[in-house]
PDB file of N, CA and C in Angstrom:
ATOM      1  N   MET A 197      91.383 129.591 -37.819  1.00  0.00           N
ATOM      2  CA  MET A 197      92.553 129.351 -38.902  1.00  0.00           C
ATOM      3  C   MET A 197      93.576 130.384 -38.075  1.00  0.00           C
ATOM      4  N   ALA A 198      94.681 129.345 -37.985  1.00  0.00           N
ATOM      5  CA  ALA A 198      95.689 130.466 -38.224  1.00  0.00           C
ATOM      6  C   ALA A 198      96.863 130.165 -39.766  1.00  0.00           C
ATOM      7  N   THR A 199      97.090 131.445 -39.619  1.00  0.00           N
ATOM      8  CA  THR A 199      97.684 132.050 -41.307  1.00  0.00           C
ATOM      9  C   THR A 199      98.793 132.417 -41.152  1.00  0.00           C
ATOM     10  N   THR A 200     100.136 131.848 -41.825  1.00  0.00           N
ATOM     11  CA  THR A 200     101.484 131.953 -41.633  1.00  0.00           C
ATOM     12  C   THR A 200     101.501 133.762 -42.413  1.00  0.00           C
ATOM     13  N   ILE A 201     102.595 133.980 -41.497  1.00  0.00           N
ATOM     14  CA  ILE A 201     102.442 135.775 -42.524  1.00  0.00           C
ATOM     15  C   ILE A 201     104.499 135.839 -42.337  1.00  0.00           C
ATOM     16  N   ALA A 202     104.783 134.968 -41.777  1.00  0.00           N
ATOM     17  CA  ALA A 202     106.267 135.076 -42.011  1.00  0.00           C
ATOM     18  C   ALA A 202     106.919 133.646 -41.809  1.00  0.00           C
ATOM     19  N   ASN A 203     108.409 133.505 -42.776  1.00  0.00           N
ATOM     20  CA  ASN A 203     109.178 132.644 -42.810  1.00  0.00           C
ATOM     21  C   ASN A 203     110.382 132.325 -41.867  1.00  0.00           C
ATOM     22  N   LEU A 204     111.201 132.852 -40.918  1.00  0.00           N
ATOM     23  CA  LEU A 204     112.321 133.027 -40.328  1.00  0.00           C
ATOM     24  C   LEU A 204     113.199 131.557 -40.730  1.00  0.00           C
ATOM     25  N   THR A 205     114.378 132.380 -40.464  1.00  0.00           N
ATOM     26  CA  THR A 205     115.052 131.493 -40.012  1.00  0.00           C
ATOM     27  C   THR A 205     116.444 132.067 -39.112  1.00  0.00           C
ATOM     28  N   THR A 206     116.240 131.145 -37.950  1.00  0.00           N
ATOM     29  CA  THR A 206     117.185 131.245 -36.559  1.00  0.00           C
ATOM     30  C   THR A 206     119.093 131.620 -36.727  1.00  0.00           C
ATOM     31  N   LYS A 207     119.637 132.023 -36.465  1.00  0.00           N
ATOM     32  CA  LYS A 207     121.222 132.801 -36.653  1.00  0.00           C
ATOM     33  C   LYS A 207     121.447 131.717 -35.355  1.00  0.00           C
ATOM     34  N   SER A 208     123.252 132.470 -35.572  1.00  0.00           N
ATOM     35  CA  SER A 208     123.829 132.237 -34.313  1.00  0.00           C
ATOM     36  C   SER A 208     124.297 133.049 -33.469  1.00  0.00           C
ATOM     37  N   ASP A 209     123.409 134.047 -33.443  1.00  0.00           N
ATOM     38  CA  ASP A 209     123.825 134.899 -32.494  1.00  0.00           C
ATOM     39  C   ASP A 209     122.198 135.073 -31.580  1.00  0.00           C
ATOM     40  N   GLY A 210     121.487 134.015 -32.084  1.00  0.00           N
ATOM     41  CA  GLY A 210     119.945 134.508 -31.558  1.00  0.00           C
ATOM     42  C   GLY A 210     118.718 135.285 -32.283  1.00  0.00           C
ATOM     43  N   SER A 211     119.757 136.052 -32.730  1.00  0.00           N
ATOM     44  CA  SER A 211     118.121 136.657 -34.155  1.00  0.00           C
ATOM     45  C   SER A 211     117.611 135.811 -35.137  1.00  0.00           C
ATOM     46  N   MET A 212     117.058 136.132 -35.866  1.00  0.00           N
ATOM     47  CA  MET A 212     116.008 135.747 -36.434  1.00  0.00           C
ATOM     48  C   MET A 212     115.704 136.400 -38.241  1.00  0.00           C
ATOM     49  N   GLU A 213     115.902 135.912 -39.359  1.00  0.00           N
ATOM     50  CA  GLU A 213     115.890 136.581 -40.071  1.00  0.00           C
ATOM     51  C   GLU A 213     115.121 135.767 -41.424  1.00  0.00           C
ATOM     52  N   GLY A 214     113.887 136.387 -42.421  1.00  0.00           N
ATOM     53  CA  GLY A 214     113.266 135.702 -42.674  1.00  0.00           C
ATOM     54  C   GLY A 214     112.431 137.250 -43.712  1.00  0.00           C
ATOM     55  N   VAL A 215     111.320 137.088 -44.107  1.00  0.00           N
ATOM     56  CA  VAL A 215     109.968 137.207 -45.013  1.00  0.00           C
ATOM     57  C   VAL A 215     109.337 137.938 -44.181  1.00  0.00           C
ATOM     58  N   PHE A 216     108.415 138.420 -43.890  1.00  0.00           N
ATOM     59  CA  PHE A 216     107.010 139.296 -43.215  1.00  0.00           C
ATOM     60  C   PHE A 216     105.868 139.462 -44.772  1.00  0.00           C
ATOM     61  N   ALA A 217     104.917 138.668 -45.255  1.00  0.00           N
ATOM     62  CA  ALA A 217     104.554 138.532 -46.597  1.00  0.00           C
ATOM     63  C   ALA A 217     103.209 138.753 -46.512  1.00  0.00           C
ATOM     64  N   THR A 218     102.266 139.308 -46.481  1.00  0.00           N
ATOM     65  CA  THR A 218     100.743 139.632 -46.977  1.00  0.00           C
ATOM     66  C   THR A 218     100.409 139.939 -48.488  1.00  0.00           C
ATOM     67  N   LEU A 219      98.881 139.962 -48.584  1.00  0.00           N
ATOM     68  CA  LEU A 219      98.621 140.903 -50.301  1.00  0.00           C
ATOM     69  C   LEU A 219      99.386 141.817 -50.285  1.00  0.00           C
ATOM     70  N   ARG A 220      99.593 142.562 -49.226  1.00  0.00           N
ATOM     71  CA  ARG A 220      99.766 143.985 -49.575  1.00  0.00           C
ATOM     72  C   ARG A 220     101.505 143.941 -49.384  1.00  0.00           C
ATOM     73  N   VAL A 221     102.700 143.016 -48.172  1.00  0.00           N
ATOM     74  CA  VAL A 221     103.153 143.116 -48.266  1.00  0.00           C
ATOM     75  C   VAL A 221     104.649 142.617 -48.016  1.00  0.00           C
ATOM     76  N   ASN A 222     105.705 143.029 -48.974  1.00  0.00           N
ATOM     77  CA  ASN A 222     106.949 141.532 -48.638  1.00  0.00           C
ATOM     78  C   ASN A 222     107.871 141.666 -48.562  1.00  0.00           C
ATOM     79  N   ALA A 223     107.991 141.446 -47.037  1.00  0.00           N
ATOM     80  CA  ALA A 223     109.071 142.523 -46.623  1.00  0.00           C
ATOM     81  C   ALA A 223     110.300 141.917 -45.940  1.00  0.00           C
ATOM     82  N   PRO A 224     111.543 142.152 -46.214  1.00  0.00           N
ATOM     83  CA  PRO A 224     112.719 141.304 -45.298  1.00  0.00           C
ATOM     84  C   PRO A 224     112.514 141.551 -44.110  1.00  0.00           C
ATOM     85  N   ILE A 225     112.166 141.155 -42.862  1.00  0.00           N
ATOM     86  CA  ILE A 225     112.387 141.811 -41.610  1.00  0.00           C
ATOM     87  C   ILE A 225     113.575 140.982 -40.551  1.00  0.00           C
ATOM     88  N   THR A 226     114.229 141.055 -39.745  1.00  0.00           N
ATOM     89  CA  THR A 226     115.252 140.745 -39.043  1.00  0.00           C
ATOM     90  C   THR A 226     114.666 140.981 -37.363  1.00  0.00           C
ATOM     91  N   LEU A 227     114.252 139.656 -36.547  1.00  0.00           N
ATOM     92  CA  LEU A 227     113.616 139.559 -34.863  1.00  0.00           C
ATOM     93  C   LEU A 227     115.058 139.979 -34.258  1.00  0.00           C
ATOM     94  N   ILE A 228     115.420 141.151 -33.298  1.00  0.00           N
ATOM     95  CA  ILE A 228     117.396 141.179 -32.962  1.00  0.00           C
ATOM     96  C   ILE A 228     116.401 141.050 -31.131  1.00  0.00           C
ATOM     97  N   PRO A 229     117.389 140.291 -30.889  1.00  0.00           N
ATOM     98  CA  PRO A 229     117.256 140.257 -29.393  1.00  0.00           C
ATOM     99  C   PRO A 229     117.465 141.510 -28.995  1.00  0.00           C
ATOM    100  N   ASN A 230     116.094 142.187 -27.880  1.00  0.00           N
ATOM    101  CA  ASN A 230     116.550 143.443 -27.045  1.00  0.00           C
ATOM    102  C   ASN A 230     117.703 142.731 -26.050  1.00  0.00           C
ATOM    103  N   THR A 231     118.519 142.876 -25.500  1.00  0.00           N
ATOM    104  CA  THR A 231     119.733 142.341 -24.631  1.00  0.00           C
ATOM    105  C   THR A 231     120.269 143.305 -23.565  1.00  0.00           C
ATOM    106  N   ASN A 232     119.387 144.576 -23.816  1.00  0.00           N
ATOM    107  CA  ASN A 232     119.976 145.875 -23.501  1.00  0.00           C
ATOM    108  C   ASN A 232     118.310 146.422 -22.616  1.00  0.00           C
ATOM    109  N   LYS A 233     117.915 145.558 -21.976  1.00  0.00           N
ATOM    110  CA  LYS A 233     115.775 145.853 -21.465  1.00  0.00           C
ATOM    111  C   LYS A 233     116.096 146.713 -20.592  1.00  0.00           C
ATOM    112  N   SER A 234     115.331 147.895 -20.953  1.00  0.00           N
ATOM    113  CA  SER A 234     116.051 149.153 -19.520  1.00  0.00           C
ATOM    114  C   SER A 234     114.811 148.883 -18.295  1.00  0.00           C
ATOM    115  N   ARG A 235     113.434 148.475 -18.680  1.00  0.00           N
ATOM    116  CA  ARG A 235     112.248 147.626 -17.997  1.00  0.00           C
ATOM    117  C   ARG A 235     112.005 146.477 -18.397  1.00  0.00           C
ATOM    118  N   GLU A 236     111.166 145.752 -16.884  1.00  0.00           N
ATOM    119  CA  GLU A 236     110.660 144.086 -17.556  1.00  0.00           C
ATOM    120  C   GLU A 236     110.035 143.941 -18.421  1.00  0.00           C
ATOM    121  N   ASP A 237     109.244 145.478 -18.537  1.00  0.00           N
ATOM    122  CA  ASP A 237     108.390 144.659 -19.711  1.00  0.00           C
ATOM    123  C   ASP A 237     108.330 145.387 -21.386  1.00  0.00           C
ATOM    124  N   ALA A 238     109.788 145.979 -20.970  1.00  0.00           N
ATOM    125  CA  ALA A 238     110.012 145.777 -22.288  1.00  0.00           C
ATOM    126  C   ALA A 238     110.453 144.818 -23.412  1.00  0.00           C
ATOM    127  N   PRO A 239     110.253 145.054 -24.526  1.00  0.00           N
ATOM    128  CA  PRO A 239     109.666 143.805 -25.130  1.00  0.00           C
ATOM    129  C   PRO A 239     111.507 143.044 -25.154  1.00  0.00           C
ATOM    130  N   ASP A 240     111.395 142.158 -25.521  1.00  0.00           N
ATOM    131  CA  ASP A 240     112.485 140.596 -25.810  1.00  0.00           C
ATOM    132  C   ASP A 240     112.675 140.719 -27.227  1.00  0.00           C
ATOM    133  N   TYR A 241     112.801 141.264 -27.696  1.00  0.00           N
ATOM    134  CA  TYR A 241     112.543 141.327 -29.385  1.00  0.00           C
ATOM    135  C   TYR A 241     111.797 142.341 -30.143  1.00  0.00           C
ATOM    136  N   ARG A 242     113.264 143.459 -30.889  1.00  0.00           N
ATOM    137  CA  ARG A 242     112.445 143.999 -32.187  1.00  0.00           C
ATOM    138  C   ARG A 242     113.000 143.744 -33.684  1.00  0.00           C
ATOM    139  N   ILE A 243     111.597 144.478 -34.084  1.00  0.00           N
ATOM    140  CA  ILE A 243     111.788 143.714 -35.232  1.00  0.00           C
ATOM    141  C   ILE A 243     111.698 144.930 -36.436  1.00  0.00           C
ATOM    142  N   VAL A 244     112.696 144.678 -36.750  1.00  0.00           N
ATOM    143  CA  VAL A 244     112.990 145.428 -38.140  1.00  0.00           C
ATOM    144  C   VAL A 244     113.167 144.918 -39.355  1.00  0.00           C
ATOM    145  N   ASN A 245     112.587 146.122 -40.465  1.00  0.00           N
ATOM    146  CA  ASN A 245     112.384 146.067 -42.118  1.00  0.00           C
ATOM    147  C   ASN A 245     114.293 145.940 -42.307  1.00  0.00           C
ATOM    148  N   LYS A 246     114.409 144.814 -43.195  1.00  0.00           N
ATOM    149  CA  LYS A 246     115.374 145.236 -43.467  1.00  0.00           C
ATOM    150  C   LYS A 246     115.752 146.282 -44.421  1.00  0.00           C
ATOM    151  N   ARG A 247     115.134 146.303 -45.223  1.00  0.00           N
ATOM    152  CA  ARG A 247     115.247 147.249 -46.450  1.00  0.00           C
ATOM    153  C   ARG A 247     115.042 149.026 -45.535  1.00  0.00           C
ATOM    154  N   THR A 248     114.421 148.720 -44.849  1.00  0.00           N
ATOM    155  CA  THR A 248     114.636 150.533 -44.793  1.00  0.00           C
ATOM    156  C   THR A 248     115.577 150.733 -43.503  1.00  0.00           C
ATOM    157  N   GLY A 249     115.144 149.523 -42.920  1.00  0.00           N
ATOM    158  CA  GLY A 249     115.903 150.016 -41.163  1.00  0.00           C
ATOM    159  C   GLY A 249     114.636 150.576 -40.294  1.00  0.00           C
ATOM    160  N   PHE A 250     113.938 150.272 -40.289  1.00  0.00           N
ATOM    161  CA  PHE A 250     112.594 150.773 -39.409  1.00  0.00           C
ATOM    162  C   PHE A 250     112.333 149.278 -38.649  1.00  0.00           C
ATOM    163  N   GLU A 251     112.313 149.789 -36.950  1.00  0.00           N
ATOM    164  CA  GLU A 251     111.609 149.316 -36.516  1.00  0.00           C
ATOM    165  C   GLU A 251     109.626 148.949 -37.318  1.00  0.00           C
ATOM    166  N   ILE A 252     108.988 147.357 -37.257  1.00  0.00           N
ATOM    167  CA  ILE A 252     107.967 147.922 -37.508  1.00  0.00           C
ATOM    168  C   ILE A 252     107.222 146.807 -36.944  1.00  0.00           C
ATOM    169  N   GLY A 253     108.430 146.345 -35.279  1.00  0.00           N
ATOM    170  CA  GLY A 253     107.365 145.491 -33.865  1.00  0.00           C
ATOM    171  C   GLY A 253     108.292 144.788 -33.145  1.00  0.00           C
ATOM    172  N   ALA A 254     107.386 144.068 -32.297  1.00  0.00           N
ATOM    173  CA  ALA A 254     108.417 143.632 -31.612  1.00  0.00           C
ATOM    174  C   ALA A 254     107.867 142.512 -30.545  1.00  0.00           C
ATOM    175  N   GLY A 255     108.633 141.754 -29.771  1.00  0.00           N
ATOM    176  CA  GLY A 255     107.899 140.475 -29.815  1.00  0.00           C
ATOM    177  C   GLY A 255     108.482 140.267 -28.062  1.00  0.00           C
ATOM    178  N   TRP A 256     107.396 139.845 -27.173  1.00  0.00           N
ATOM    179  CA  TRP A 256     107.384 139.291 -25.757  1.00  0.00           C
ATOM    180  C   TRP A 256     107.558 138.142 -25.153  1.00  0.00           C
ATOM    181  N   HIS A 257     108.362 137.479 -24.936  1.00  0.00           N
ATOM    182  CA  HIS A 257     108.529 135.743 -24.246  1.00  0.00           C
ATOM    183  C   HIS A 257     106.822 135.401 -23.395  1.00  0.00           C
ATOM    184  N   ARG A 258     106.421 134.961 -23.373  1.00  0.00           N
ATOM    185  CA  ARG A 258     105.087 134.276 -22.614  1.00  0.00           C
ATOM    186  C   ARG A 258     105.346 133.358 -22.225  1.00  0.00           C
ATOM    187  N   ILE A 259     104.054 132.867 -21.251  1.00  0.00           N
ATOM    188  CA  ILE A 259     104.222 131.408 -21.133  1.00  0.00           C
ATOM    189  C   ILE A 259     102.092 130.768 -21.254  1.00  0.00           C
ATOM    190  N   ALA A 260     102.237 130.189 -21.803  1.00  0.00           N
ATOM    191  CA  ALA A 260     100.850 129.430 -22.311  1.00  0.00           C
ATOM    192  C   ALA A 260     100.088 128.983 -21.217  1.00  0.00           C
ATOM    193  N   GLN A 261      98.750 130.007 -20.626  1.00  0.00           N
ATOM    194  CA  GLN A 261      98.231 128.756 -19.757  1.00  0.00           C
ATOM    195  C   GLN A 261      97.808 127.862 -19.527  1.00  0.00           C
ATOM    196  N   ARG A 262      97.608 126.921 -20.379  1.00  0.00           N
ATOM    197  CA  ARG A 262      96.947 125.702 -20.895  1.00  0.00           C
ATOM    198  C   ARG A 262      98.311 124.527 -20.502  1.00  0.00           C
ATOM    199  N   SER A 263      99.524 124.717 -21.555  1.00  0.00           N
ATOM    200  CA  SER A 263     100.450 123.684 -21.342  1.00  0.00           C
ATOM    201  C   SER A 263     101.965 123.960 -20.211  1.00  0.00           C
ATOM    202  N   GLY A 264     102.031 125.354 -19.931  1.00  0.00           N
ATOM    203  CA  GLY A 264     102.584 126.056 -19.243  1.00  0.00           C
ATOM    204  C   GLY A 264     104.296 126.285 -20.212  1.00  0.00           C
ATOM    205  N   GLU A 265     104.038 126.252 -21.615  1.00  0.00           N
ATOM    206  CA  GLU A 265     105.205 126.655 -22.675  1.00  0.00           C
ATOM    207  C   GLU A 265     105.615 128.062 -22.546  1.00  0.00           C
ATOM    208  N   GLU A 266     106.417 127.826 -22.380  1.00  0.00           N
ATOM    209  CA  GLU A 266     107.006 130.003 -23.157  1.00  0.00           C
ATOM    210  C   GLU A 266     106.729 130.145 -24.834  1.00  0.00           C
ATOM    211  N   TYR A 267     106.464 130.416 -25.137  1.00  0.00           N
ATOM    212  CA  TYR A 267     106.517 131.083 -26.367  1.00  0.00           C
ATOM    213  C   TYR A 267     106.838 132.346 -26.964  1.00  0.00           C
ATOM    214  N   LEU A 268     107.015 133.293 -28.276  1.00  0.00           N
ATOM    215  CA  LEU A 268     107.263 134.826 -28.265  1.00  0.00           C
ATOM    216  C   LEU A 268     105.885 134.678 -28.949  1.00  0.00           C
ATOM    217  N   SER A 269     105.526 135.930 -28.807  1.00  0.00           N
ATOM    218  CA  SER A 269     103.936 136.838 -29.072  1.00  0.00           C
ATOM    219  C   SER A 269     105.375 138.150 -29.000  1.00  0.00           C
ATOM    220  N   VAL A 270     104.069 137.952 -30.505  1.00  0.00           N
ATOM    221  CA  VAL A 270     104.808 139.462 -31.836  1.00  0.00           C
ATOM    222  C   VAL A 270     103.613 139.885 -32.089  1.00  0.00           C
ATOM    223  N   LYS A 271     103.939 141.641 -32.242  1.00  0.00           N
ATOM    224  CA  LYS A 271     102.844 143.129 -32.368  1.00  0.00           C
ATOM    225  C   LYS A 271     104.302 142.904 -34.426  1.00  0.00           C
ATOM    226  N   LEU A 272     102.683 142.931 -35.023  1.00  0.00           N
ATOM    227  CA  LEU A 272     103.633 144.465 -36.222  1.00  0.00           C
ATOM    228  C   LEU A 272     103.081 144.985 -36.505  1.00  0.00           C
ATOM    229  N   GLU A 273     103.162 146.235 -36.712  1.00  0.00           N
ATOM    230  CA  GLU A 273     102.636 147.238 -37.071  1.00  0.00           C
ATOM    231  C   GLU A 273     102.853 148.263 -38.497  1.00  0.00           C
ATOM    232  N   ALA A 274     102.586 149.110 -39.468  1.00  0.00           N
ATOM    233  CA  ALA A 274     102.605 150.125 -39.912  1.00  0.00           C
ATOM    234  C   ALA A 274     101.620 150.148 -40.976  1.00  0.00           C
ATOM    235  N   PRO A 275     101.562 151.411 -41.408  1.00  0.00           N
ATOM    236  CA  PRO A 275     100.129 152.331 -42.191  1.00  0.00           C
ATOM    237  C   PRO A 275      99.599 151.274 -43.048  1.00  0.00           C
ATOM    238  N   GLU A 276     100.662 150.540 -43.929  1.00  0.00           N
ATOM    239  CA  GLU A 276      99.207 149.621 -44.756  1.00  0.00           C
ATOM    240  C   GLU A 276      99.362 148.663 -43.971  1.00  0.00           C
ATOM    241  N   ILE A 277      99.549 147.902 -43.266  1.00  0.00           N
ATOM    242  CA  ILE A 277      98.700 146.856 -42.369  1.00  0.00           C
ATOM    243  C   ILE A 277      98.095 147.125 -40.884  1.00  0.00           C
ATOM    244  N   GLY A 278      98.485 148.156 -40.163  1.00  0.00           N
ATOM    245  CA  GLY A 278      97.458 147.994 -39.169  1.00  0.00           C
ATOM    246  C   GLY A 278      98.512 147.907 -38.150  1.00  0.00           C
ATOM    247  N   VAL A 279      97.658 147.172 -37.279  1.00  0.00           N
ATOM    248  CA  VAL A 279      98.432 146.269 -36.178  1.00  0.00           C
ATOM    249  C   VAL A 279      97.891 144.437 -36.508  1.00  0.00           C
ATOM    250  N   ILE A 280      99.206 144.592 -36.251  1.00  0.00           N
ATOM    251  CA  ILE A 280      98.481 142.384 -36.255  1.00  0.00           C
ATOM    252  C   ILE A 280      99.860 141.870 -34.966  1.00  0.00           C
ATOM    253  N   PHE A 281      98.910 141.486 -34.770  1.00  0.00           N
ATOM    254  CA  PHE A 281      99.389 140.664 -33.322  1.00  0.00           C
ATOM    255  C   PHE A 281      99.171 139.128 -33.933  1.00  0.00           C
ATOM    256  N   GLY A 282     100.601 137.670 -33.335  1.00  0.00           N
ATOM    257  CA  GLY A 282     100.939 136.879 -34.244  1.00  0.00           C
ATOM    258  C   GLY A 282     101.687 136.088 -32.926  1.00  0.00           C
ATOM    259  N   ASN A 283     102.422 134.639 -32.904  1.00  0.00           N
ATOM    260  CA  ASN A 283     103.118 134.262 -32.530  1.00  0.00           C
ATOM    261  C   ASN A 283     104.231 133.620 -32.874  1.00  0.00           C
ATOM    262  N   LEU A 284     105.283 133.124 -32.546  1.00  0.00           N
ATOM    263  CA  LEU A 284     106.009 132.212 -33.033  1.00  0.00           C
ATOM    264  C   LEU A 284     106.193 130.889 -33.370  1.00  0.00           C
ATOM    265  N   ALA A 285     106.493 130.032 -33.773  1.00  0.00           N
ATOM    266  CA  ALA A 285     105.962 128.802 -33.908  1.00  0.00           C
ATOM    267  C   ALA A 285     107.155 127.796 -34.572  1.00  0.00           C
ATOM    268  N   PRO A 286     107.050 127.128 -34.582  1.00  0.00           N
ATOM    269  CA  PRO A 286     108.139 125.775 -35.500  1.00  0.00           C
ATOM    270  C   PRO A 286     107.274 125.801 -36.563  1.00  0.00           C
ATOM    271  N   ALA A 287     108.329 125.872 -38.132  1.00  0.00           N
ATOM    272  CA  ALA A 287     108.476 125.851 -39.429  1.00  0.00           C
ATOM    273  C   ALA A 287     107.581 124.456 -39.433  1.00  0.00           C
ATOM    274  N   PRO A 288     106.783 123.961 -40.214  1.00  0.00           N
ATOM    275  CA  PRO A 288     106.867 122.274 -40.991  1.00  0.00           C
ATOM    276  C   PRO A 288     107.906 121.585 -41.546  1.00  0.00           C
ATOM    277  N   GLY A 289     108.423 120.640 -40.957  1.00  0.00           N
ATOM    278  CA  GLY A 289     108.947 120.125 -41.845  1.00  0.00           C
ATOM    279  C   GLY A 289     110.532 119.810 -40.184  1.00  0.00           C
ATOM    280  N   GLY A 290     109.937 120.341 -39.522  1.00  0.00           N
ATOM    281  CA  GLY A 290     110.995 119.976 -38.210  1.00  0.00           C
ATOM    282  C   GLY A 290     112.244 120.129 -38.169  1.00  0.00           C
ATOM    283  N   GLU A 291     113.046 121.210 -38.988  1.00  0.00           N
ATOM    284  CA  GLU A 291     113.560 121.603 -38.992  1.00  0.00           C
ATOM    285  C   GLU A 291     114.153 122.664 -37.726  1.00  0.00           C
ATOM    286  N   GLU A 292     115.057 122.401 -36.354  1.00  0.00           N
ATOM    287  CA  GLU A 292     115.147 123.480 -35.087  1.00  0.00           C
ATOM    288  C   GLU A 292     115.142 124.902 -35.114  1.00  0.00           C
ATOM    289  N   ASN A 293     116.317 125.203 -36.829  1.00  0.00           N
ATOM    290  CA  ASN A 293     116.214 126.721 -37.057  1.00  0.00           C
ATOM    291  C   ASN A 293     115.531 127.401 -37.917  1.00  0.00           C
ATOM    292  N   LYS A 294     114.504 126.880 -38.196  1.00  0.00           N
ATOM    293  CA  LYS A 294     113.116 127.536 -39.497  1.00  0.00           C
ATOM    294  C   LYS A 294     112.415 127.669 -38.058  1.00  0.00           C
ATOM    295  N   LYS A 295     111.081 128.816 -37.712  1.00  0.00           N
ATOM    296  CA  LYS A 295     110.499 129.371 -37.397  1.00  0.00           C
ATOM    297  C   LYS A 295     109.056 130.016 -38.328  1.00  0.00           C
ATOM    298  N   VAL A 296     108.360 129.900 -38.171  1.00  0.00           N
ATOM    299  CA  VAL A 296     106.985 131.115 -38.680  1.00  0.00           C
ATOM    300  C   VAL A 296     106.743 131.837 -37.496  1.00  0.00           C
ATOM    301  N   ILE A 297     106.004 132.399 -38.415  1.00  0.00           N
ATOM    302  CA  ILE A 297     105.108 133.886 -37.428  1.00  0.00           C
ATOM    303  C   ILE A 297     103.643 133.432 -37.595  1.00  0.00           C
ATOM    304  N   LEU A 298     102.556 133.372 -36.912  1.00  0.00           N
ATOM    305  CA  LEU A 298     101.281 132.934 -37.241  1.00  0.00           C
ATOM    306  C   LEU A 298     100.273 133.750 -36.686  1.00  0.00           C
ATOM    307  N   TRP A 299      99.648 134.077 -37.495  1.00  0.00           N
ATOM    308  CA  TRP A 299      98.396 135.533 -37.426  1.00  0.00           C
ATOM    309  C   TRP A 299      96.827 133.969 -37.074  1.00  0.00           C
ATOM    310  N   ASN A 300      96.125 134.868 -36.201  1.00  0.00           N
ATOM    311  CA  ASN A 300      95.120 134.274 -35.674  1.00  0.00           C
ATOM    312  C   ASN A 300      94.240 134.832 -36.514  1.00  0.00           C
ATOM    313  N   ASN A 301      93.309 135.022 -36.521  1.00  0.00           N
ATOM    314  CA  ASN A 301      92.123 136.833 -37.048  1.00  0.00           C
ATOM    315  C   ASN A 301      90.863 136.378 -35.657  1.00  0.00           C
ATOM    316  N   PRO A 302      91.435 137.893 -35.213  1.00  0.00           N
ATOM    317  CA  PRO A 302      90.866 138.201 -33.794  1.00  0.00           C
ATOM    318  C   PRO A 302      88.844 137.207 -34.121  1.00  0.00           C
ATOM    319  N   GLN A 303      88.776 137.865 -35.494  1.00  0.00           N
ATOM    320  CA  GLN A 303      87.106 137.935 -35.467  1.00  0.00           C
ATOM    321  C   GLN A 303      86.419 136.412 -35.806  1.00  0.00           C
TER     322      GLN A 303
END
């Protein structure tokens, strides 16, 4: 079962802002497009904690094997949460500029 760990709003510049929230964390975040990628495998987005300015993750465009559709795979990392992998998805309600990050428990 997928769990929502962030609610985001897409901005006109392609960035996304919102809140990353778990039982231990409640942090404002921004996903910033990485327009100056130095290597092909560099992240497509940098994820920054808006309160501290520290980078806490990254996101990569991927292609789904089953559907062939593009999606954003994200990795968040901090001492209090360890490493969390998730995927960006449309938010419930169908608003085009609203997104969520979903976490699937690997167990």
